[in-house]
Amino acid sequence: MAQLWGGRFTGSINELAWNFNASITFDKRFLEVDVKGSKAHAEMLAKQGIITMQEKEDIVKGLDSILEDVKSGKLEITTKYEDIHSFLEANLIERIGDAGKKVHTGRSRNDQVALDMRLYARDEVAHVTGLLTDILKVLNGIMGENLETYMPGFTHLQKAQPVTLAHHFGAYFEMFKRDLLRMKDIYKRMNYCPLGAGALAGTTYPLDREYTAKLLEFEGPTLNSMDSVSDRDYLIEFMSALSTVMMHLSRFSEEIIIWNSNEYRFVTIDDAYSTGSSIMPQKKNPDIAELVRGKTGRVYGDLMTLLTTMKGIPLAYNKDMQEDKEAFFDAVDNTSNCLILFTQMLSTLKFNKDNMKRSAMLGFTNATDAADYLVKKGMPFRDAHSVIGRLVLYCIDKNCAIDDLGIEELKSFSELFDNDIYEEISLETCVNKRLTIGAPSLKCMSEIVKLNDEFINNLG
């Protein structure tokens, strides 16, 4: 068993306890960031005269060779090592001798793992930001192509007022835009280097923590060594943001599932993102959307795992904190996969525009505008509300839209109706006369699509 401790002990650890304590099976994904951090640490040690330049060069070459051999398959990360740190150091010593024993000078596993997690999480924040940029591009593309695709807007899952597909998808654009901005904020807050904090109280070696932070492209070093090794706030914040992303994906998935149903037929999902039934040959199931909806609860659970782990831990580092990794990796992996697949599915959706428009008309989404028409003719709003309510009941009995009625039928409800009613309550008029910022009109949404393009193009 390869480990970074043992001089204090006269006996060997119980095998079950060793396996229970070890983290190599999951923290092996830290290999690249551990190499990166160790190289920067060696660079700083040499600059400060704590090790020689030759020792630094040997350490850097040795670390690079280990990484290369693992990637090529020549070297395997096995469970004989306690964690990725012991794997790397043991193999480094084997390759370069005593110089390898000096790489850990002035640091502890506590600040080493804190650094690895920050480096890894920082990369994942950038990765998720890229995936959110991708879905924003797809959404805005669909919006630009559907500025005049009319459909019902809903409240309480009941048809309410007419909107456009561009307006509806624009709501999700705003959600994912906020998600992306949260990622950028999180990146800024987490981007401080804990290396040099030691076990909890710093070190007596003359480290240059600012130099190490600069080498690793951090804003600077963390300012309290105890907090440096015991802080997981940035993971909690990131996982909370991932949970919000998943919540938005789940809501969107729910709508795609409903719209794909035989009752709605608003969309057709590409075969590449659907599955069939083992017994019912007619079925085409929206499994990707359903799985995204289902995995949302899993990411929520990962967040609760870390919150619960951290809630009772005194300063500074405690072994409980090893439990942050599997939950974090799971949350990142699932959110990333869901974003990738959902974006691909979204980009291949076919929209059944005629069904959408007819649904808006039969759903009486123009009823409010019909009431407003009577108000403009001089009828009190409450009376107009009652007239249109009776008119809707009449249309339900006839299974038709308000627009389908003849002028004499309309006049039987109120003499104020005239031939201009048809233009006044057409879906086009109902949508395009709504000209306030954020409304669904062609004029407003065209401007929003341009603003969205500017936002995407200015991301850096």
Coordinates of C-alpha atoms in Angstrom, one line a residue:
M1 CA 0.0 0.0 0.0
A2 CA 1.5 3.4 -1.1
Q3 CA 0.8 6.3 1.2
L4 CA 2.2 9.6 2.3
W5 CA 2.3 8.9 6.0
G6 CA 3.3 6.0 8.3
G7 CA 6.4 7.0 10.4
R8 CA 4.2 7.5 13.5
F9 CA 2.6 4.0 13.1
T10 CA 4.0 0.6 14.2
G11 CA 1.2 -1.4 12.9
S12 CA -0.5 -1.6 9.5
I13 CA -4.1 -0.3 8.8
N14 CA -6.9 -2.8 8.5
E15 CA -7.6 -3.7 4.8
L16 CA -11.3 -2.8 5.0
A17 CA -10.4 0.5 6.8
W18 CA -7.8 1.2 4.1
N19 CA -10.4 0.7 1.3
F20 CA -12.9 2.8 3.2
N21 CA -10.4 5.6 3.7
A22 CA -8.9 5.6 0.2
S23 CA -10.2 7.9 -2.5
I24 CA -8.1 6.7 -5.5
T25 CA -11.1 5.2 -7.3
F26 CA -12.7 8.6 -7.8
D27 CA -10.0 11.3 -7.2
K28 CA -7.9 9.8 -10.0
R29 CA -9.6 12.3 -12.3
F30 CA -7.4 14.9 -10.5
L31 CA -4.3 13.6 -12.2
E32 CA -3.8 16.4 -14.7
V33 CA -4.6 19.2 -12.2
D34 CA -2.4 17.5 -9.6
V35 CA 0.5 17.5 -12.1
K36 CA -0.2 21.1 -13.0
G37 CA -0.3 22.2 -9.3
S38 CA 2.9 20.2 -8.4
K39 CA 4.8 21.7 -11.3
A40 CA 3.9 25.2 -10.3
H41 CA 4.8 24.4 -6.7
A42 CA 8.2 23.1 -7.8
E43 CA 8.7 26.2 -9.9
M44 CA 8.1 28.4 -6.9
L45 CA 10.3 26.3 -4.6
A46 CA 13.2 26.7 -7.0
K47 CA 12.6 30.4 -7.4
Q48 CA 12.7 30.8 -3.6
G49 CA 15.9 28.7 -3.4
I50 CA 14.2 25.9 -1.4
I51 CA 15.2 23.4 -4.0
T52 CA 17.7 23.7 -6.8
M53 CA 16.9 24.5 -10.4
Q54 CA 18.2 21.0 -11.4
E55 CA 15.8 19.4 -8.9
K56 CA 13.0 21.5 -10.2
E57 CA 13.7 20.4 -13.8
D58 CA 13.9 16.8 -12.7
I59 CA 10.6 17.1 -10.9
V60 CA 8.8 18.7 -13.9
K61 CA 10.2 16.2 -16.4
G62 CA 9.2 13.3 -14.1
L63 CA 5.7 14.6 -13.6
D64 CA 5.2 15.1 -17.3
S65 CA 6.5 11.6 -18.0
I66 CA 4.0 10.1 -15.5
L67 CA 1.1 12.0 -17.1
E68 CA 2.2 10.9 -20.6
D69 CA 2.5 7.2 -19.5
V70 CA -0.9 7.2 -17.8
K71 CA -2.6 8.7 -20.9
S72 CA -0.9 6.2 -23.2
G73 CA -1.8 3.3 -21.0
K74 CA 1.8 2.3 -20.1
L75 CA 1.1 3.2 -16.4
E76 CA -2.0 2.3 -14.5
I77 CA -3.6 4.0 -11.5
T78 CA -4.3 1.2 -9.1
T79 CA -5.9 0.8 -5.7
K80 CA -2.6 0.1 -4.0
Y81 CA -2.4 3.8 -3.7
E82 CA -4.4 5.7 -1.2
D83 CA -5.2 8.7 -3.4
I84 CA -4.0 10.4 -6.6
H85 CA -1.4 12.4 -4.6
S86 CA 0.3 9.3 -3.2
F87 CA 0.2 7.7 -6.7
L88 CA 1.9 10.7 -8.2
E89 CA 4.6 11.2 -5.5
A90 CA 5.4 7.5 -5.3
N91 CA 5.9 7.2 -9.0
L92 CA 7.9 10.4 -9.1
I93 CA 10.3 9.2 -6.5
E94 CA 10.7 5.9 -8.3
R95 CA 11.6 7.7 -11.5
I96 CA 13.9 10.6 -10.3
G97 CA 15.0 9.5 -6.8
D98 CA 15.5 11.9 -3.9
A99 CA 14.5 15.0 -5.9
G100 CA 11.0 13.5 -6.0
K101 CA 10.9 13.4 -2.2
K102 CA 11.2 17.2 -2.2
V103 CA 8.1 18.1 -4.2
H104 CA 6.0 18.1 -1.1
T105 CA 8.1 20.6 0.7
G106 CA 6.1 23.4 2.2
R107 CA 2.7 21.9 1.4
S108 CA 0.2 19.4 2.9
R109 CA -2.3 17.1 1.3
N110 CA -4.9 19.5 2.7
D111 CA -3.8 22.5 0.6
Q112 CA -2.9 20.2 -2.3
V113 CA -6.3 18.7 -2.6
A114 CA -7.9 22.1 -2.0
L115 CA -5.9 23.3 -5.0
D116 CA -6.8 20.3 -7.2
M117 CA -10.4 20.8 -6.5
R118 CA -10.3 24.5 -7.3
L119 CA -8.4 23.9 -10.5
Y120 CA -10.8 21.1 -11.5
A121 CA -13.9 23.0 -10.6
R122 CA -12.6 26.1 -12.3
D123 CA -12.2 24.1 -15.6
E124 CA -15.7 22.7 -15.2
V125 CA -17.3 26.1 -14.6
A126 CA -15.7 27.2 -17.9
H127 CA -16.9 24.0 -19.6
V128 CA -20.5 24.5 -18.4
T129 CA -20.4 28.1 -19.4
G130 CA -19.5 27.0 -22.9
L131 CA -22.4 24.5 -23.0
L132 CA -24.8 27.3 -21.9
T133 CA -23.4 29.4 -24.7
D134 CA -24.2 26.6 -27.1
I135 CA -27.9 26.3 -26.0
L136 CA -28.3 30.1 -26.1
K137 CA -27.1 30.1 -29.7
V138 CA -29.5 27.3 -30.7
L139 CA -32.4 29.1 -28.9
N140 CA -31.8 32.4 -30.5
G141 CA -31.5 30.8 -33.9
I142 CA -34.9 29.2 -33.4
M143 CA -36.3 32.5 -32.1
G144 CA -35.1 34.4 -35.2
E145 CA -36.8 31.8 -37.5
N146 CA -40.1 31.9 -35.6
L147 CA -40.9 35.5 -35.0
E148 CA -44.3 35.0 -36.7
T149 CA -45.0 31.4 -35.5
Y150 CA -48.2 31.9 -33.5
M151 CA -49.1 29.7 -30.6
P152 CA -51.0 29.8 -27.3
G153 CA -49.3 31.2 -24.2
F154 CA -50.3 29.4 -21.1
T155 CA -51.0 30.0 -17.4
H156 CA -52.1 27.1 -15.1
L157 CA -51.4 25.0 -18.3
Q158 CA -54.5 26.6 -19.7
K159 CA -54.4 28.5 -23.0
A160 CA -54.3 32.2 -22.0
Q161 CA -53.2 34.7 -24.7
P162 CA -51.6 34.4 -28.1
V163 CA -47.8 34.6 -28.3
T164 CA -45.1 33.4 -30.8
L165 CA -42.7 30.5 -30.5
A166 CA -39.9 33.2 -30.5
H167 CA -41.5 34.8 -27.4
H168 CA -42.0 31.4 -25.7
F169 CA -38.4 30.3 -26.3
G170 CA -37.2 33.7 -25.4
A171 CA -38.3 33.0 -21.8
Y172 CA -35.9 30.1 -21.7
F173 CA -33.2 32.2 -23.3
E174 CA -33.4 34.6 -20.4
M175 CA -33.2 31.6 -17.9
F176 CA -30.1 30.1 -19.4
K177 CA -28.6 33.6 -19.8
R178 CA -28.9 34.1 -16.1
D179 CA -27.4 30.6 -15.5
L180 CA -24.4 31.6 -17.7
L181 CA -23.9 34.9 -15.8
R182 CA -24.0 33.0 -12.5
M183 CA -21.2 30.8 -13.8
K184 CA -19.1 33.8 -14.6
D185 CA -19.7 35.2 -11.1
I186 CA -18.8 31.9 -9.5
Y187 CA -15.6 31.7 -11.5
K188 CA -14.5 35.1 -10.2
R189 CA -15.2 34.1 -6.6
M190 CA -13.5 30.7 -6.7
N191 CA -10.4 31.9 -8.6
Y192 CA -8.0 32.2 -5.6
C193 CA -5.2 29.9 -4.9
P194 CA -5.1 27.9 -1.6
L195 CA -1.6 26.3 -2.2
G196 CA 0.8 27.3 0.6
A197 CA -1.8 27.2 3.3
G198 CA -0.3 23.9 4.5
A199 CA -2.2 21.7 6.8
L200 CA -4.0 24.7 8.3
A201 CA -1.5 27.2 9.6
G202 CA 0.8 28.0 6.7
T203 CA 4.5 27.0 6.7
T204 CA 7.9 28.3 7.9
Y205 CA 9.3 27.9 4.5
P206 CA 9.7 31.3 2.6
L207 CA 7.0 30.4 0.0
D208 CA 5.9 33.0 -2.6
R209 CA 2.2 32.3 -2.7
E210 CA 1.5 35.3 -5.0
Y211 CA 4.0 33.7 -7.6
T212 CA 2.3 30.3 -7.4
A213 CA -1.1 31.9 -7.8
K214 CA 0.2 33.8 -10.9
L215 CA 1.6 30.6 -12.4
L216 CA -1.7 28.9 -12.0
E217 CA -3.7 31.9 -13.4
F218 CA -5.5 32.7 -10.2
E219 CA -6.4 36.3 -9.1
G220 CA -4.2 35.8 -6.1
P221 CA -3.7 33.6 -3.0
T222 CA -6.4 32.9 -0.5
L223 CA -6.1 35.1 2.6
N224 CA -6.7 32.7 5.5
S225 CA -4.9 29.4 5.7
M226 CA -7.6 27.7 7.8
D227 CA -10.4 28.7 5.4
S228 CA -8.2 27.8 2.5
V229 CA -8.2 24.1 3.4
S230 CA -11.7 23.8 4.7
D231 CA -13.7 26.0 2.3
R232 CA -16.1 24.2 0.0
D233 CA -18.5 27.2 -0.4
Y234 CA -17.4 27.5 -4.1
L235 CA -18.5 23.9 -4.7
I236 CA -21.8 24.5 -3.0
E237 CA -22.4 27.7 -5.0
F238 CA -21.4 25.9 -8.3
M239 CA -23.6 22.9 -7.5
S240 CA -26.5 25.2 -6.5
A241 CA -26.1 26.9 -9.9
L242 CA -26.0 23.5 -11.6
S243 CA -29.2 22.6 -9.8
T244 CA -30.8 25.8 -11.2
V245 CA -29.6 24.9 -14.7
M246 CA -31.2 21.4 -14.3
M247 CA -34.4 23.0 -13.0
H248 CA -34.6 25.1 -16.2
L249 CA -33.8 22.1 -18.4
S250 CA -36.5 20.1 -16.5
R251 CA -39.1 22.7 -17.1
F252 CA -38.2 22.9 -20.8
S253 CA -38.2 19.1 -21.0
E254 CA -41.7 19.0 -19.5
E255 CA -43.0 21.3 -22.2
I256 CA -41.3 19.4 -25.0
I257 CA -42.8 16.2 -23.6
I258 CA -46.3 17.8 -23.5
W259 CA -45.9 19.4 -27.0
N260 CA -44.8 16.0 -28.4
S261 CA -47.9 14.3 -27.2
N262 CA -50.7 13.2 -29.6
E263 CA -53.0 15.7 -28.0
Y264 CA -50.7 18.7 -28.8
R265 CA -48.6 17.7 -31.7
F266 CA -46.7 21.0 -31.6
V267 CA -43.3 19.4 -32.2
T268 CA -41.8 16.3 -33.7
I269 CA -38.7 15.0 -31.9
D270 CA -36.0 13.6 -34.2
D271 CA -35.6 9.8 -34.1
A272 CA -32.1 10.2 -32.8
Y273 CA -33.5 11.5 -29.5
S274 CA -36.5 9.1 -29.2
T275 CA -37.0 5.4 -28.4
G276 CA -39.8 2.9 -29.1
S277 CA -41.8 0.4 -27.1
S278 CA -41.0 -3.3 -26.8
I279 CA -44.7 -4.1 -27.1
M280 CA -46.5 -1.2 -28.7
P281 CA -45.2 -0.6 -32.3
Q282 CA -46.8 2.8 -32.7
K283 CA -44.9 4.4 -29.8
K284 CA -42.2 7.1 -30.2
N285 CA -41.2 8.1 -26.7
P286 CA -39.4 11.4 -25.7
D287 CA -36.9 9.5 -23.6
I288 CA -34.1 12.1 -23.6
A289 CA -36.4 14.8 -22.4
E290 CA -37.8 12.5 -19.7
L291 CA -34.3 11.5 -18.5
V292 CA -33.2 15.1 -18.3
R293 CA -36.3 15.7 -16.2
G294 CA -35.5 12.7 -14.0
K295 CA -31.8 13.5 -13.5
T296 CA -32.7 16.9 -12.1
G297 CA -33.5 15.2 -8.8
R298 CA -30.2 13.5 -8.8
V299 CA -28.3 16.7 -9.1
Y300 CA -30.4 18.2 -6.4
G301 CA -29.4 15.2 -4.2
D302 CA -25.7 15.8 -4.9
L303 CA -26.1 19.4 -3.7
M304 CA -27.9 18.2 -0.5
T305 CA -25.1 15.7 0.1
L306 CA -22.5 18.4 0.2
L307 CA -24.6 20.8 2.2
T308 CA -25.2 18.0 4.7
T309 CA -21.6 17.0 4.8
M310 CA -20.4 20.5 5.5
K311 CA -23.0 21.6 8.1
G312 CA -21.4 20.1 11.2
I313 CA -17.7 20.3 10.4
P314 CA -15.5 22.4 12.7
L315 CA -12.3 24.2 11.4
A316 CA -10.2 23.2 9.7
Y317 CA -9.9 20.1 7.5
N318 CA -11.8 16.9 8.4
K319 CA -11.9 13.6 6.5
D320 CA -15.7 14.1 6.0
M321 CA -14.7 16.6 3.3
Q322 CA -13.5 13.7 1.1
E323 CA -17.2 13.2 0.4
D324 CA -17.4 16.3 -1.6
K325 CA -15.8 14.7 -4.7
E326 CA -18.2 12.0 -5.8
A327 CA -21.2 14.2 -5.3
F328 CA -19.5 17.1 -7.2
F329 CA -18.3 14.9 -10.0
D330 CA -21.8 13.4 -10.4
A331 CA -23.5 16.8 -10.5
V332 CA -21.1 18.1 -13.1
D333 CA -21.2 15.0 -15.3
N334 CA -24.9 14.8 -15.3
T335 CA -25.6 18.5 -15.9
S336 CA -23.0 18.6 -18.7
N337 CA -24.5 15.5 -20.4
C338 CA -28.0 16.8 -20.1
L339 CA -27.0 20.2 -21.6
I340 CA -25.2 18.5 -24.5
L341 CA -28.1 16.1 -25.3
F342 CA -30.9 18.6 -24.8
T343 CA -29.2 21.2 -27.0
Q344 CA -28.7 18.6 -29.7
M345 CA -32.4 17.5 -29.4
L346 CA -33.5 21.1 -29.5
S347 CA -31.6 21.9 -32.6
T348 CA -33.3 19.0 -34.5
L349 CA -36.9 19.7 -33.3
K350 CA -39.5 20.1 -36.1
F351 CA -42.3 22.6 -35.2
N352 CA -45.8 22.0 -36.4
K353 CA -46.7 25.6 -37.0
D354 CA -50.3 25.0 -38.3
N355 CA -51.2 23.0 -35.2
M356 CA -49.7 25.7 -32.9
K357 CA -51.8 28.4 -34.6
R358 CA -55.0 26.4 -34.7
S359 CA -54.5 25.6 -31.0
A360 CA -54.2 29.3 -30.2
M361 CA -57.4 30.0 -32.1
L362 CA -59.5 27.2 -30.6
G363 CA -58.1 28.0 -27.2
F364 CA -59.8 31.5 -27.3
T365 CA -56.5 33.2 -26.6
N366 CA -57.9 36.3 -28.3
A367 CA -60.8 36.5 -25.9
T368 CA -59.2 39.3 -23.9
D369 CA -58.7 41.3 -27.1
A370 CA -62.4 40.7 -28.0
A371 CA -63.4 42.1 -24.6
D372 CA -61.0 45.1 -25.2
Y373 CA -62.7 45.6 -28.6
L374 CA -66.1 46.1 -26.9
V375 CA -64.6 48.4 -24.3
K376 CA -63.2 50.6 -27.0
K377 CA -66.8 50.7 -28.5
G378 CA -68.0 52.1 -25.1
M379 CA -69.0 49.0 -23.1
P380 CA -67.8 48.9 -19.4
F381 CA -65.1 46.3 -19.1
R382 CA -67.0 44.1 -16.6
D383 CA -69.9 43.9 -19.0
A384 CA -67.6 43.2 -21.9
H385 CA -66.0 40.4 -19.8
S386 CA -69.4 38.8 -19.3
V387 CA -70.4 39.1 -23.0
I388 CA -67.2 37.4 -24.2
G389 CA -67.5 34.7 -21.5
R390 CA -71.0 33.8 -22.9
L391 CA -69.5 34.0 -26.5
V392 CA -66.8 31.5 -25.5
L393 CA -69.4 29.1 -24.2
Y394 CA -71.3 29.3 -27.4
C395 CA -68.1 28.6 -29.4
I396 CA -67.2 25.6 -27.2
D397 CA -70.7 24.1 -28.0
K398 CA -70.1 24.6 -31.7
N399 CA -66.4 23.5 -31.5
C400 CA -65.2 26.6 -33.3
A401 CA -63.1 29.7 -32.7
I402 CA -64.5 33.2 -32.2
D403 CA -63.0 34.1 -35.6
D404 CA -65.1 31.4 -37.2
L405 CA -68.5 33.0 -36.3
G406 CA -70.4 35.2 -38.8
I407 CA -71.1 38.8 -38.0
E408 CA -74.8 38.2 -37.3
E409 CA -73.9 35.5 -34.8
L410 CA -71.6 38.0 -33.1
K411 CA -74.2 40.7 -33.1
S412 CA -76.6 38.4 -31.3
F413 CA -74.3 38.8 -28.3
S414 CA -73.7 42.6 -28.8
E415 CA -74.7 45.1 -31.4
L416 CA -71.3 46.7 -30.9
F417 CA -69.7 44.0 -33.0
D418 CA -68.9 45.1 -36.5
N419 CA -66.8 43.7 -39.4
D420 CA -63.6 45.2 -38.0
I421 CA -63.8 42.7 -35.2
Y422 CA -62.1 40.0 -37.3
E423 CA -59.0 42.1 -37.9
E424 CA -59.0 43.3 -34.3
I425 CA -58.9 39.7 -32.9
S426 CA -56.7 38.0 -35.5
L427 CA -53.7 36.4 -33.9
E428 CA -51.4 38.6 -35.9
T429 CA -53.1 41.8 -34.5
C430 CA -53.3 40.4 -31.0
V431 CA -49.6 39.7 -30.9
N432 CA -48.2 42.7 -32.9
K433 CA -50.1 45.4 -31.1
R434 CA -48.3 44.5 -27.9
L435 CA -45.3 46.8 -28.2
T436 CA -43.9 47.1 -24.7
I437 CA -40.4 45.8 -24.0
G438 CA -40.5 42.1 -23.5
A439 CA -43.8 41.6 -25.3
P440 CA -44.3 39.1 -28.2
S441 CA -44.8 41.5 -31.1
L442 CA -42.7 41.1 -34.2
K443 CA -41.1 44.6 -33.6
C444 CA -40.2 43.8 -30.0
M445 CA -38.9 40.3 -30.6
S446 CA -36.8 41.3 -33.6
E447 CA -35.0 43.7 -31.3
I448 CA -34.6 41.1 -28.6
V449 CA -33.1 38.6 -31.1
K450 CA -30.5 41.3 -32.1
L451 CA -29.8 42.0 -28.4
N452 CA -29.3 38.3 -27.8
D453 CA -26.9 38.1 -30.7
E454 CA -24.9 41.0 -29.2
F455 CA -24.8 39.2 -25.8
I456 CA -23.6 36.0 -27.3
N457 CA -21.0 37.7 -29.5
N458 CA -19.6 39.7 -26.5
L459 CA -19.1 36.7 -24.3
G460 CA -15.4 36.4 -23.5

